[in-house]
XYZ file of C-alpha atoms in Angstrom:
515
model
C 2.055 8.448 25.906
C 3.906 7.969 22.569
C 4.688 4.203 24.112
C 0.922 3.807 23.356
C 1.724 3.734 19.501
C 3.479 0.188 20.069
C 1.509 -0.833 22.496
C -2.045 -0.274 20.683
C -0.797 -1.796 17.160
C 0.073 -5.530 19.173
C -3.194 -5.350 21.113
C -4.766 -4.656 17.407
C -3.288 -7.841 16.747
C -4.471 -9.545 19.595
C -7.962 -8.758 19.019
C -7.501 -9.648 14.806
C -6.292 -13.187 16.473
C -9.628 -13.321 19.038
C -11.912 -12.470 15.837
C -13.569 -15.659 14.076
C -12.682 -16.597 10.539
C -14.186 -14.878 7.483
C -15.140 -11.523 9.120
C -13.687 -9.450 6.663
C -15.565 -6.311 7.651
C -14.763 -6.288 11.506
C -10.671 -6.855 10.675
C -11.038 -3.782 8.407
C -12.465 -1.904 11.362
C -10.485 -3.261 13.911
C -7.269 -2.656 11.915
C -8.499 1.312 11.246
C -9.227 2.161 14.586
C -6.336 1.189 15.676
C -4.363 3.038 13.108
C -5.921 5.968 13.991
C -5.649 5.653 17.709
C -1.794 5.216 16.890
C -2.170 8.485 14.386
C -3.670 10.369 16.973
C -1.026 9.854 19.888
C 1.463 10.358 17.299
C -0.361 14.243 16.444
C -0.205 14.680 20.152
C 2.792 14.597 20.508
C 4.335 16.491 17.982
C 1.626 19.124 19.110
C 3.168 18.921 22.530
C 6.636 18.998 21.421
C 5.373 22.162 19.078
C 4.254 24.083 22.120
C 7.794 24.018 23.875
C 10.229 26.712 23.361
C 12.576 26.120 20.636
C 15.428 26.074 23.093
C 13.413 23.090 24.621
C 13.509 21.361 21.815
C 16.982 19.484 21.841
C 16.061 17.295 24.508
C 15.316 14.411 24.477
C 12.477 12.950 26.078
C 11.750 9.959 27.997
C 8.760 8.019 27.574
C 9.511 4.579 28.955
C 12.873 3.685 30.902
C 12.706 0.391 33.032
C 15.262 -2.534 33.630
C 14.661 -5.194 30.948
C 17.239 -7.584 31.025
C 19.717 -6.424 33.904
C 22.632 -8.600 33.595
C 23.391 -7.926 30.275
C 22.348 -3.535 30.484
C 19.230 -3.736 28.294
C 16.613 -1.833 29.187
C 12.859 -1.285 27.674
C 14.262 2.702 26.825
C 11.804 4.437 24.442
C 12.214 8.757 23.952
C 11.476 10.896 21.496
C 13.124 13.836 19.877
C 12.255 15.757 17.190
C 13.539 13.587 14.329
C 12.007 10.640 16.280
C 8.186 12.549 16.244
C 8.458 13.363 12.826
C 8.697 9.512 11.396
C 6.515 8.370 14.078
C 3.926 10.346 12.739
C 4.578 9.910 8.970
C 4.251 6.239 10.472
C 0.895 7.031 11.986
C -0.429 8.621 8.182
C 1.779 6.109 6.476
C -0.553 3.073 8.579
C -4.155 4.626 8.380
C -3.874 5.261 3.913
C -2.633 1.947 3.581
C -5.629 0.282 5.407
C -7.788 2.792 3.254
C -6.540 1.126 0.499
C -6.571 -2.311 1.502
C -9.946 -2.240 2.163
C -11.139 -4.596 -0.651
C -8.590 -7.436 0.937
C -11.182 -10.183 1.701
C -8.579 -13.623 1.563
C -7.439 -14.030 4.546
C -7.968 -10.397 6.017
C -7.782 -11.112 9.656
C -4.255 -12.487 9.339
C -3.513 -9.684 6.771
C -4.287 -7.092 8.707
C -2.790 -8.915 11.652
C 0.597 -8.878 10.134
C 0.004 -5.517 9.176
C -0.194 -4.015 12.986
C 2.605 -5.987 13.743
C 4.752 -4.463 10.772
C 3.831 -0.918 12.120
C 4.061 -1.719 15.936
C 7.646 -2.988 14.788
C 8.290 0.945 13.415
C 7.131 2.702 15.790
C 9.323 0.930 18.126
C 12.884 1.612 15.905
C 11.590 5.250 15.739
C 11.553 5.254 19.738
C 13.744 3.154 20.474
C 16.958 4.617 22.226
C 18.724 1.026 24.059
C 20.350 -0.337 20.664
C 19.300 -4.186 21.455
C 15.343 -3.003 21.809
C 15.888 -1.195 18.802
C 17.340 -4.395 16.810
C 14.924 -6.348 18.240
C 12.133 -4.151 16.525
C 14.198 -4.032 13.278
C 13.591 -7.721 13.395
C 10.070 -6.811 14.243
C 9.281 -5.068 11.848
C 10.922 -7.101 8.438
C 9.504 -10.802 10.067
C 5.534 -9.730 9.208
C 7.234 -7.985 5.259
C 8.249 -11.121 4.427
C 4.493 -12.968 4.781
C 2.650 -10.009 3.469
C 4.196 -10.504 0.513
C 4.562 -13.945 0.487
C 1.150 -14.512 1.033
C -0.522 -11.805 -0.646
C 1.794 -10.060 -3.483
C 1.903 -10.943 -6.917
C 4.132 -11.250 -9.779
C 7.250 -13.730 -8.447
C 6.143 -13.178 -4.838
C 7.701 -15.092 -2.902
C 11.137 -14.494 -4.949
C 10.461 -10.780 -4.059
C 9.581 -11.969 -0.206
C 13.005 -14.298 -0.015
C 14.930 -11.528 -1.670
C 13.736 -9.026 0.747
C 14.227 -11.553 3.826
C 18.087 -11.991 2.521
C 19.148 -8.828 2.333
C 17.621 -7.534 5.048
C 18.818 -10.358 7.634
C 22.467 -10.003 5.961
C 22.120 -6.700 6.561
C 20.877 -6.929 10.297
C 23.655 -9.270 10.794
C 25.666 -6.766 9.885
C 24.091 -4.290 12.551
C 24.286 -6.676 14.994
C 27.960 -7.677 14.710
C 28.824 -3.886 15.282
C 26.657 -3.210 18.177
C 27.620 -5.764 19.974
C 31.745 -4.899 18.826
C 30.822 -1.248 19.899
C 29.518 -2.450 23.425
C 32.284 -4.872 23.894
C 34.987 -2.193 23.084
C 33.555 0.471 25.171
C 33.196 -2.178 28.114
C 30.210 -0.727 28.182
C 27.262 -1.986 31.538
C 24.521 -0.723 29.218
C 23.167 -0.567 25.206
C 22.015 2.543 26.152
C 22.093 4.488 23.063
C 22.805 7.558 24.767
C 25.794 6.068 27.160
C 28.011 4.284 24.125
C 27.525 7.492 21.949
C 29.337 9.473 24.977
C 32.336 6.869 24.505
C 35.271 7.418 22.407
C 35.946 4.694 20.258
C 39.595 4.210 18.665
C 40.078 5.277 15.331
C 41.213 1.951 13.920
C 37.804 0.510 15.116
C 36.004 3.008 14.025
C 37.113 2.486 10.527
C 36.027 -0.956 10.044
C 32.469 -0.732 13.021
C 31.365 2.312 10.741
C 31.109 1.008 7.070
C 30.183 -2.130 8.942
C 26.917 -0.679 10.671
C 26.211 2.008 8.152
C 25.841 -0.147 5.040
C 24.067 -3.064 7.207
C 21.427 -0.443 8.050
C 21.768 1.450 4.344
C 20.850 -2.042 2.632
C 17.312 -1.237 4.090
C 17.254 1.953 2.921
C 18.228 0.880 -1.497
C 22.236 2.209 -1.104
C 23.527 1.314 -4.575
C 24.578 -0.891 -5.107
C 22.523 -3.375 -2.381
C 19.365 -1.562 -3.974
C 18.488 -4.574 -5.777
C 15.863 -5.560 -3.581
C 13.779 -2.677 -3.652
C 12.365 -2.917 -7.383
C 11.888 -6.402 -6.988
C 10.222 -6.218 -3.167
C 7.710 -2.964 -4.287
C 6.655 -5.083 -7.806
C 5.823 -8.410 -5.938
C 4.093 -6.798 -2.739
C 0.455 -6.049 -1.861
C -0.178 -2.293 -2.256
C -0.534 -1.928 1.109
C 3.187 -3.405 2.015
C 4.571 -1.338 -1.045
C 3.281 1.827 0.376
C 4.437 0.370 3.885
C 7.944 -0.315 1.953
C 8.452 2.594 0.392
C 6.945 5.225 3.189
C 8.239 3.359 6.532
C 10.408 0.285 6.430
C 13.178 2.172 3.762
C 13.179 5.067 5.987
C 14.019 2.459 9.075
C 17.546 1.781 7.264
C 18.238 5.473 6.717
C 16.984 5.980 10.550
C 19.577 3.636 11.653
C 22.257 5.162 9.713
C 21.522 8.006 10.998
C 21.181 7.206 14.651
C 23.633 4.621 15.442
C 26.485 4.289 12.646
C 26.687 8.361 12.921
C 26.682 9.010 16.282
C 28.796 6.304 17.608
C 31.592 6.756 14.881
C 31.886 9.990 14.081
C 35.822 9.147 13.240
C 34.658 6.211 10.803
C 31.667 8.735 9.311
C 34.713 11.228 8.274
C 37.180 8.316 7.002
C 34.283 7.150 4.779
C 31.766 9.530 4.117
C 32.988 10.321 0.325
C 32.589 6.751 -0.112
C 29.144 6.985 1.369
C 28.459 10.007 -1.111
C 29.680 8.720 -4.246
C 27.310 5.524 -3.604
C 23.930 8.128 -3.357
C 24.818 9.750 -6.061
C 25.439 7.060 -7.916
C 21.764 5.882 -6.126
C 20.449 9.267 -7.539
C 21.060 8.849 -10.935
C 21.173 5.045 -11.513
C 18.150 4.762 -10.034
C 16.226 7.509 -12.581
C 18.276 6.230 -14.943
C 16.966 2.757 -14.765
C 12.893 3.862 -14.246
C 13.426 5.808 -17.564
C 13.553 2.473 -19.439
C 11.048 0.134 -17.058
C 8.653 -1.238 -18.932
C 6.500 -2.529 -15.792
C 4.484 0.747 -14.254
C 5.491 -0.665 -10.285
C 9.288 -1.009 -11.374
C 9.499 2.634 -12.285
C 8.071 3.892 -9.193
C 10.344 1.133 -7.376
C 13.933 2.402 -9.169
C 12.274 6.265 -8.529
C 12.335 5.254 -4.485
C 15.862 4.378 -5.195
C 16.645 7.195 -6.691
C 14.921 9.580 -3.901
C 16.584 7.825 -1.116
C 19.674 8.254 -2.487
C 19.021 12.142 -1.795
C 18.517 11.077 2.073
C 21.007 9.109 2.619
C 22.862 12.122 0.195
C 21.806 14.581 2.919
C 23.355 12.539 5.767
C 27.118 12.893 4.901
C 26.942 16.578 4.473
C 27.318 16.816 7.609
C 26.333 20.064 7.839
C 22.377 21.213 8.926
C 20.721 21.997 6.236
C 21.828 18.956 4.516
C 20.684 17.037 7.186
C 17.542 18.023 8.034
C 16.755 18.363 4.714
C 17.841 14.333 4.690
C 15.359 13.850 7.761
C 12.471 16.433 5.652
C 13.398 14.013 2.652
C 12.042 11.024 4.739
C 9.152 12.206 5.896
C 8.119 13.438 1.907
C 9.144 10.602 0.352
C 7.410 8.684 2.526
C 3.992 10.657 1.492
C 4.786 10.792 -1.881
C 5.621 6.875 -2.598
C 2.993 5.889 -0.895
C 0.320 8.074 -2.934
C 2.711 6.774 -6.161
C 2.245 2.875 -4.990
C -1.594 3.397 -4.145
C -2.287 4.564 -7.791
C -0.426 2.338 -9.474
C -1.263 -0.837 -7.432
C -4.613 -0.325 -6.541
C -6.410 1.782 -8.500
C -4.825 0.820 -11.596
C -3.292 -2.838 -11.476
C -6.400 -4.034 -9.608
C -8.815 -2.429 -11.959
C -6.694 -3.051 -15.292
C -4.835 -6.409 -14.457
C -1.867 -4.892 -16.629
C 1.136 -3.192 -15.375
C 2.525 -3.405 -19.038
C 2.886 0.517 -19.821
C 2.713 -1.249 -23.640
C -1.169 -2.038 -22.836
C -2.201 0.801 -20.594
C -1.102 2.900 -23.066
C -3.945 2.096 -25.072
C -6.725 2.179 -22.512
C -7.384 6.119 -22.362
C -7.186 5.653 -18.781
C -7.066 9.397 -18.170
C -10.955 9.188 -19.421
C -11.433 5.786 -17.615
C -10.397 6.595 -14.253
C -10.396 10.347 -13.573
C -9.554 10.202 -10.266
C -6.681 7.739 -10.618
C -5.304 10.229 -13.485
C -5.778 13.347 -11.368
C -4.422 11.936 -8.443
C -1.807 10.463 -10.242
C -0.732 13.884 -11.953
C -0.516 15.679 -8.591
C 2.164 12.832 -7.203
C 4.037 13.055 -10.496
C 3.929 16.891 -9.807
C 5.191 16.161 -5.949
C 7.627 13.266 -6.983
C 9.419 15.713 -9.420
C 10.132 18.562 -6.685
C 7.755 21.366 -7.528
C 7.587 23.927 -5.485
C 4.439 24.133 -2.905
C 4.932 20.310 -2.418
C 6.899 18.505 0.678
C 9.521 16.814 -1.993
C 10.627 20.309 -3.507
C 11.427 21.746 0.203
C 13.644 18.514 1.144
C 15.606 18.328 -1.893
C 16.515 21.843 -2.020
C 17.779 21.696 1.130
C 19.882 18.547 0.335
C 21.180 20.359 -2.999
C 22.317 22.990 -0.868
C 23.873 21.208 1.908
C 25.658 18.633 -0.508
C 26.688 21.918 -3.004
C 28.130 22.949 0.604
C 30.113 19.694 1.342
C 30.399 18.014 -2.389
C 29.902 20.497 -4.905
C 30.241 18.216 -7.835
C 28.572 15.219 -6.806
C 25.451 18.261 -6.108
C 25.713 18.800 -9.994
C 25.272 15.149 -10.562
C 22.881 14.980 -8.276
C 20.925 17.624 -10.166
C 20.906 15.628 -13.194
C 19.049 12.883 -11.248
C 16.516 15.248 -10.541
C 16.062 16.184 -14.678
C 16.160 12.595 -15.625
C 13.398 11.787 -12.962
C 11.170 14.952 -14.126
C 11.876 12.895 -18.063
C 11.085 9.380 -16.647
C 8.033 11.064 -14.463
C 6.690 12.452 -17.863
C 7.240 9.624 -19.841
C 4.894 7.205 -17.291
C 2.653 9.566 -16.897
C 1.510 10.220 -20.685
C 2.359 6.188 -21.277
C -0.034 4.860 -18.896
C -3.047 8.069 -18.616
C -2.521 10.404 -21.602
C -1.245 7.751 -24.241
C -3.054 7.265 -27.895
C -4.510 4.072 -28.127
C -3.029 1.898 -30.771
C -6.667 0.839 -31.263
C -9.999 2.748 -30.980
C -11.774 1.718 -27.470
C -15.394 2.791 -26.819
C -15.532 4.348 -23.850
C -18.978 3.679 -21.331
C -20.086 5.308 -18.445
C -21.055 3.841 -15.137
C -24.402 5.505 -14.567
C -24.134 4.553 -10.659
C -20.995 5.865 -10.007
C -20.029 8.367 -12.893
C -16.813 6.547 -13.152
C -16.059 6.468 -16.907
C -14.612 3.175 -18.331
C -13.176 1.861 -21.502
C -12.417 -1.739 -22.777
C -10.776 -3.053 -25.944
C -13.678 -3.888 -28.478
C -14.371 -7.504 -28.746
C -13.418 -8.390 -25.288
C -16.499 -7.402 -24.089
C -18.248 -4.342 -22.254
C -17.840 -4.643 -18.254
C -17.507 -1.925 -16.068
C -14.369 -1.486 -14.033
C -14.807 -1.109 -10.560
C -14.983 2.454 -9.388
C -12.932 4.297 -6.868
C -13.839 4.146 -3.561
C -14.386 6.425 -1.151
C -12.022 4.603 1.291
C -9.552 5.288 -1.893
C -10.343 8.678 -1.751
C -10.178 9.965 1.540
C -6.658 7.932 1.349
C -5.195 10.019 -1.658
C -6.208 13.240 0.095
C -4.999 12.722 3.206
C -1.119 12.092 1.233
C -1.637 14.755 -1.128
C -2.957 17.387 1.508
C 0.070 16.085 3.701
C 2.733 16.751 1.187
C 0.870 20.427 0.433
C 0.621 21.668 4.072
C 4.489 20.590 4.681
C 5.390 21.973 1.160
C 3.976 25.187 1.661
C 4.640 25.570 5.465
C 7.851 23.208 6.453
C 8.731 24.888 9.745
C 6.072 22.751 10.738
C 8.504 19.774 10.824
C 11.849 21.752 10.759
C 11.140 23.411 13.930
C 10.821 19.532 14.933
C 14.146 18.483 13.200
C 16.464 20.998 13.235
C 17.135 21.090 17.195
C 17.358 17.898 17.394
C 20.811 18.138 16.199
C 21.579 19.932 19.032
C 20.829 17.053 21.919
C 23.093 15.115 23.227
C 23.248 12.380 21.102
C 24.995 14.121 18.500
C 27.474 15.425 20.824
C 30.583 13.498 19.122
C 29.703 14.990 15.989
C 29.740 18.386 17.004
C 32.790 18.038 18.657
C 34.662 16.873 16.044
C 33.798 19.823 13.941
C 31.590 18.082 11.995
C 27.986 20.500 11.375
């Protein structure tokens, strides 16, 4: 059934292709349904896998498993374990907000939303993906449709940020692909099987150099400092759709694959070179809060906070131990929510409406009496992003504090300061760009349609900006209502994630003493 999530996203771009030109309205629709449908079999079945007993739970289940290219041991292999369900579904949420807030795309929409089903058909099939060529081969998948989505419909220096983004990301696949192929050359392996090479023991000397090798060619993907450098750049020039998609899917991909390949085939390498590993996220963690404190530009600060929160996941990872790790998996899954609700505000409902991203010139718009909505909603993912309790974000990195304080208790402490320069730089956006005092009086006017308040400079003349929409706002509380029910009851996804670690896969690990 979960098969159906890849499956339904390319037939939704089938039927975008079979649709005539300029019909806006019935790509939106098209596009929606089939996020949902993928949403749906993505609730199913983590509802399923909820209803097992939690002994049940480490397995790992097969979905699809049928010879694909024989000669060579690749085969169409899709399962699902816990860690698998719970990205598939923040895929599924991640898919149906960001068409919510793409709804007002009207150049080019059928080829926009086209791309866009491809993009998420292209997760869903790393999440599931257990045969290591099928799961490069959606990698690829997944960063091809990036690059025009950005290309085509960004903004500032677009299609720098789209080449940028290409680069790194095909260096870094590259990178993948050299080791995979070592790994199932060295093993002399008859199958990519996932499962299979992770059962082989690798020398130690090849470890050494297959590990960094894979690791940081998947961690480019997911902003490892010092290979971060696309992410700012990538976030600023996208769409707000594809910088929600960035942020809340395509970043986790890269810490997916460290997790799932460059782990569990060499454990040996993951011990030679995890400290390494460890000084980079922290590094991540506080460079990257370091950096929004100073951004000018309201979409760089968000795109240097991402940084800065996956350096907590990819953090968790090397602590090796289980609460650090699930809380790196937890970490995922919230982040993902939380930059996405981040990205919507700040590309959508205010870059769209204000045409600024200057902090300098929202500062004096009053937009916390303009836009409401955008403000309130806006407060509530600066609340999230910080780590308050009751929110998804404050769960994950607790657990990661604690698992790294376990493993690295100094690079925890520094760690820690990330967090209290991210609660200053969170702050200092929010009262620049909602709460600020204008430099010059504005006259504020009310829409009497739509009770949206606006406010323009005097002399440029009295327009009304358009209000929020109520695609907008079923978007923003489906995130923020996501992020509360986790917050405030994460054994919903921990009973998911945390006997996962005991299947199979992570077999080498355990022997070797490792969590």
């Amino acid at each position: 059934m979960l098969a159906w999530t890849i499956y339904i996203s390319f037939l939704g771009v089938l039927v975008l292709m079979l649709l005539p030109k300029g019909n806006a309205s019935a790509a939106r629709w098209v596009a929606l349904l089939t996020a949902v449908a993928g949403f749906l079999i993505a609730l199913a079945g983590i509802v399923a896998q909820l209803q097992k007993p939690l002994e049940l739970r480490a397995q790992i289940e097969t979905v699809t498993h049928i010879a694909w290219i024989p000669s060579l041991g690749i085969e169409l292999h899709l399962a699902a374990d816990g860690i698998s369900l719970t990205l598939v579904l923040l895929t599924g949420i991640a898919a149906v907000v960001g068409i919510l807030f793409s709804w007002n795309i009207e150049h080019r929409a059928k080829e926009f939303f086209a791309f866009y089903l491809a993009l998420i058909g292209g997760v869903y099939g790393v999440f599931l993906s257990f045969d290591l060529f099928l799961l490069f081969v959606f990698y690829e998948l997944a960063i091809i449709p990036k690059y025009f989505l950005i290309a085509i419909w960004g903004s500032t220096r677009k299609e720098y940020g789209a080449m940028k983004l290409a680069l790194y990301s095909f260096v870094g696949s590259a990178m993948v692909l050299i080791g995979i192929v070592a790994a199932f050359v060295v093993a002399g392996s008859k199958t990519m099987s996932l499962l299979e090479l992770a059962k082989y023991p690798f020398p130690e000397h090849f470890q050494y150099w297959a590990f960094p090798l894979v690791f940081v060619g998947f961690a480019i993907l997911a902003g490892l400092w010092p290979f971060h450098t696309w992410a700012p750049t990538g976030h600023v020039a996208a769409p707000t759709a594809a910088s929600m998609l960035l942020a809340g899917v395509v970043m986790k991909l890269g810490a997916y694959g460290c997790l799932r390949v460059a782990m569990t085939l060499f454990p040996l390498g993951l011990v030679a070179w995890r400290n390494e590993v460890a000084l980079l996220a922290v590094i991540g963690i506080v460079y990257g809060a370091m950096v929004a404190l100073v951004q000018k530009d309201f979409k760089f600060v968000i795109g240097y906070s991402s940084v800065s929160h996956m350096g907590f996941v990819l953090l968790g990872l090397v602590t090796l131990n289980e609460i650090g790790l699930s809380g790196a998996v937890l970490q995922m899954f919230s982040h993902g929510i939380i930059a996405g609700l981040l990205f919507a505000v700040v590309g959508r409902m205010v870059y769209d409406r204000t045409h600024t991203r200057e902090l300098s010139a929202l500062e004096g718009m009053n937009l916390a009496k303009a836009m409401p909505f955008a403000a309130m909603t806006f407060v509530v993912a600066s609340v999230a992003s910080m780590g308050l309790p009751g929110f998804s974000g404050f769960v994950a990195e607790l657990q990661v504090l604690i698992g790294a304080w376990q493993a690295f208790p100094t690079f925890a402490v520094l760690a820690g300061v990330g967090i209290l320069v991210g609660v200053a730089y969170t702050l200092r956006v929010l009262q620049k760009a909602f709460f600020g005092e204008p430099a010059n009086p504005l006259t504020p006017s009310l829409s009497p349609s739509k009770g949206e308040r606006v406010a323009d400079r005097p002399g440029e003349g009295q327009h009304e900006r358009e209000p929020i929409s109520i695609p907008e706002r079923i978007g923003a509380v489906i995130l923020i209502a996501t992020s509360l029910v986790i917050g405030l009851y994460p054994r919903l996804l921990l009973d998911l994630i945390v006997p996962s670690f005991s299947s199979p896969l992570f077999e080498g690990l355990r022997k070797g003493g490792l969590f």
